[in-house]
Amino acid sequence: MDPAEYLAIIPLLIYGIGLTDLLSEWKRIFDKEDRYLLYVIYTIILTEVAIYNVVIYVDLVNSFPEQTYGQYLAHLFPPVLFMMVVNVFTPNEGSKTGAYFMDNIQLILILMAVFVGSHFFYSFDEPKDHFIRRGLIIILLLATAYFKKQWMLYLIAAIWLIGVIMRSPIVVT
C-alpha cells in the first residue's frame, strides 16, 4: 500500500462508521406508522453527502504524505463533524421520528453548517464562486436553525437536489 492510502484509512473509516449508523436508520423510511417526510428527505441528503465526501477524498489522498500532522488533523475534522451530525440526527430507539427530528433540528442544522464550513480547510478543482455558494448555504442552514421553519428545510433540500443534478461529473481514478 502507498503511504497515502494508510493515512486515508482513518477519515474514510470515520465516514464509514457514520454512514453505517445512518443506513441503519433507513428502516424508519419504511415504517408506515412512524414515517416523517422531512426525516426521509434528510436521511437521503446525509447519505448522498457522505458518499460524495468519500469520493472527493480520493483527490486528497495523494496529498496526504506531503502534509504536516496539523494539516492531516484538519482533514479529519469534516469526517468527525459528519459523524456528529449523524449521531444527533438518528433518533433513539422508541423515539417518534418526527418529534425527535423537529426537537433536534436546530443542533442538526448548526452541526451541518459547521460541517459545510469545514470544507474550507482544503480545496478541490472547484469553480471560483464555490466559496460564495458554500458561504450562502452556511447562512441558510444557520437561519433555518434559528427560525425552525419547515419551508426553509424544504428549500435546503431543493438546493441540495439542484446541486446534485448540476454537479460536474466526478472522475474517480
Coordinates of C-alpha atoms in Angstrom, one line a residue:
M1 CA 0.0 0.0 0.0
D2 CA 1.0 3.5 -0.7
P3 CA 1.7 5.7 2.4
A4 CA -1.2 8.0 1.4
E5 CA -3.6 5.0 1.5
Y6 CA -2.6 4.3 5.1
L7 CA -3.3 7.9 6.0
A8 CA -6.7 7.8 4.2
I9 CA -7.9 4.9 6.3
I10 CA -8.8 6.9 9.4
P11 CA -11.0 9.6 7.7
L12 CA -12.6 7.1 5.4
L13 CA -13.3 4.8 8.4
I14 CA -15.0 7.6 10.3
Y15 CA -17.2 8.3 7.2
G16 CA -17.9 4.6 7.0
I17 CA -19.0 4.4 10.7
G18 CA -21.2 7.5 10.2
L19 CA -22.7 6.1 7.0
T20 CA -23.3 2.7 8.7
D21 CA -25.2 4.4 11.5
L22 CA -27.2 6.4 9.0
L23 CA -28.0 3.4 6.8
S24 CA -29.2 1.5 9.9
E25 CA -31.9 4.3 10.3
W26 CA -33.2 3.8 6.8
K27 CA -35.6 1.3 8.4
R28 CA -37.6 4.3 9.6
I29 CA -38.3 5.3 6.0
F30 CA -40.2 2.1 5.5
D31 CA -42.2 2.2 8.8
K32 CA -45.6 3.5 7.7
E33 CA -46.7 4.4 11.2
D34 CA -43.6 6.4 12.1
R35 CA -42.6 7.9 8.7
Y36 CA -41.8 11.6 8.7
L37 CA -41.2 13.2 5.2
L38 CA -38.6 15.7 6.3
Y39 CA -36.6 12.9 8.1
V40 CA -36.8 10.8 5.0
I41 CA -35.5 13.7 2.8
Y42 CA -32.7 14.5 5.2
T43 CA -31.7 10.8 5.5
I44 CA -31.3 10.7 1.8
I45 CA -29.4 14.0 1.8
L46 CA -27.0 12.9 4.5
T47 CA -26.4 9.6 2.8
E48 CA -25.5 11.3 -0.5
V49 CA -23.3 13.8 1.2
A50 CA -21.4 11.0 3.0
I51 CA -20.9 9.1 -0.3
Y52 CA -19.8 12.3 -2.1
N53 CA -17.3 13.1 0.6
V54 CA -15.8 9.7 0.4
V55 CA -15.4 10.1 -3.4
I56 CA -13.8 13.6 -3.1
Y57 CA -11.4 12.2 -0.5
V58 CA -9.7 10.4 -3.4
D59 CA -8.4 13.9 -4.5
L60 CA -7.0 14.5 -1.1
V61 CA -5.4 11.1 -0.5
N62 CA -2.4 11.8 -2.9
S63 CA -1.6 15.0 -1.0
F64 CA -1.5 13.3 2.5
P65 CA 2.2 12.3 2.6
E66 CA 3.3 15.9 1.9
Q67 CA 1.2 17.4 4.7
T68 CA 2.1 18.1 8.3
Y69 CA 0.4 16.4 11.2
G70 CA -1.7 19.5 11.8
Q71 CA -2.9 19.6 8.2
Y72 CA -3.8 15.9 8.4
L73 CA -5.8 16.5 11.6
A74 CA -7.6 19.3 9.8
H75 CA -8.6 16.7 7.2
L76 CA -10.1 14.6 10.0
F77 CA -12.3 17.4 11.1
P78 CA -15.0 17.0 8.4
P79 CA -15.5 13.2 8.9
V80 CA -15.7 13.7 12.7
L81 CA -18.3 16.5 12.2
F82 CA -20.3 14.3 9.8
M83 CA -20.3 11.6 12.4
M84 CA -21.5 14.1 15.0
V85 CA -24.3 15.2 12.6
V86 CA -25.4 11.6 12.2
N87 CA -25.3 10.9 15.9
V88 CA -27.6 13.8 16.6
F89 CA -29.7 13.1 13.6
T90 CA -30.5 9.5 14.3
P91 CA -33.4 9.1 16.8
N92 CA -33.0 6.9 19.9
E93 CA -34.8 3.6 20.0
G94 CA -38.5 4.1 20.8
S95 CA -38.5 7.8 19.8
K96 CA -41.1 9.1 17.4
T97 CA -39.2 10.1 14.3
G98 CA -41.0 13.4 13.6
A99 CA -40.9 14.7 17.1
Y100 CA -37.3 13.7 17.6
F101 CA -36.3 15.3 14.3
M102 CA -38.0 18.6 15.0
D103 CA -36.8 18.7 18.6
N104 CA -33.2 18.3 17.4
I105 CA -33.3 20.2 14.1
Q106 CA -31.5 23.3 15.5
L107 CA -28.5 21.3 16.6
I108 CA -28.6 19.2 13.4
L109 CA -28.5 22.3 11.2
I110 CA -25.8 24.0 13.2
L111 CA -23.6 21.0 13.0
M112 CA -24.4 20.7 9.3
A113 CA -23.3 24.4 8.9
V114 CA -20.1 23.7 10.7
F115 CA -19.6 20.6 8.5
V116 CA -20.1 22.6 5.3
G117 CA -17.7 25.2 6.7
S118 CA -15.1 22.6 7.5
H119 CA -14.7 22.1 3.8
F120 CA -12.9 25.5 3.6
F121 CA -9.8 23.6 5.1
Y122 CA -9.0 22.2 1.7
S123 CA -9.8 22.9 -1.9
F124 CA -10.6 20.9 -5.0
D125 CA -10.9 21.9 -8.6
E126 CA -14.0 23.9 -7.8
P127 CA -15.3 27.0 -9.6
K128 CA -14.1 30.2 -8.0
D129 CA -17.7 31.1 -6.9
H130 CA -18.0 27.8 -5.0
F131 CA -16.7 29.6 -1.8
I132 CA -19.6 32.1 -2.1
R133 CA -22.2 29.4 -2.7
R134 CA -20.8 27.4 0.3
G135 CA -21.0 30.6 2.4
L136 CA -24.6 31.2 1.4
I137 CA -25.5 27.6 2.3
I138 CA -24.0 28.1 5.7
I139 CA -26.0 31.2 6.2
L140 CA -29.2 29.4 5.1
L141 CA -28.5 26.5 7.4
L142 CA -28.0 28.8 10.4
A143 CA -31.0 30.9 9.5
T144 CA -33.1 27.7 9.3
A145 CA -31.7 26.6 12.6
Y146 CA -32.7 29.9 14.2
F147 CA -36.2 30.2 12.7
K148 CA -37.1 26.5 12.5
K149 CA -39.5 27.0 9.6
Q150 CA -40.3 23.8 7.7
W151 CA -40.5 25.6 4.3
M152 CA -36.8 26.5 4.9
L153 CA -36.0 22.9 5.4
Y154 CA -37.6 22.1 2.1
L155 CA -35.7 24.9 0.5
I156 CA -32.4 23.5 1.7
A157 CA -33.5 20.1 0.3
A158 CA -34.3 21.7 -3.1
I159 CA -31.0 23.5 -3.2
W160 CA -29.2 20.2 -2.4
L161 CA -31.1 18.4 -5.2
I162 CA -30.2 21.1 -7.7
G163 CA -26.6 20.9 -6.6
V164 CA -26.6 17.1 -7.1
I165 CA -28.1 17.5 -10.5
M166 CA -25.7 20.3 -11.6
R167 CA -22.6 18.8 -10.0
S168 CA -19.9 18.3 -12.6
P169 CA -19.0 14.7 -13.2
I170 CA -16.5 13.3 -10.8
V171 CA -13.8 11.2 -12.2
V172 CA -12.5 8.6 -9.8
T173 CA -9.1 7.4 -10.6

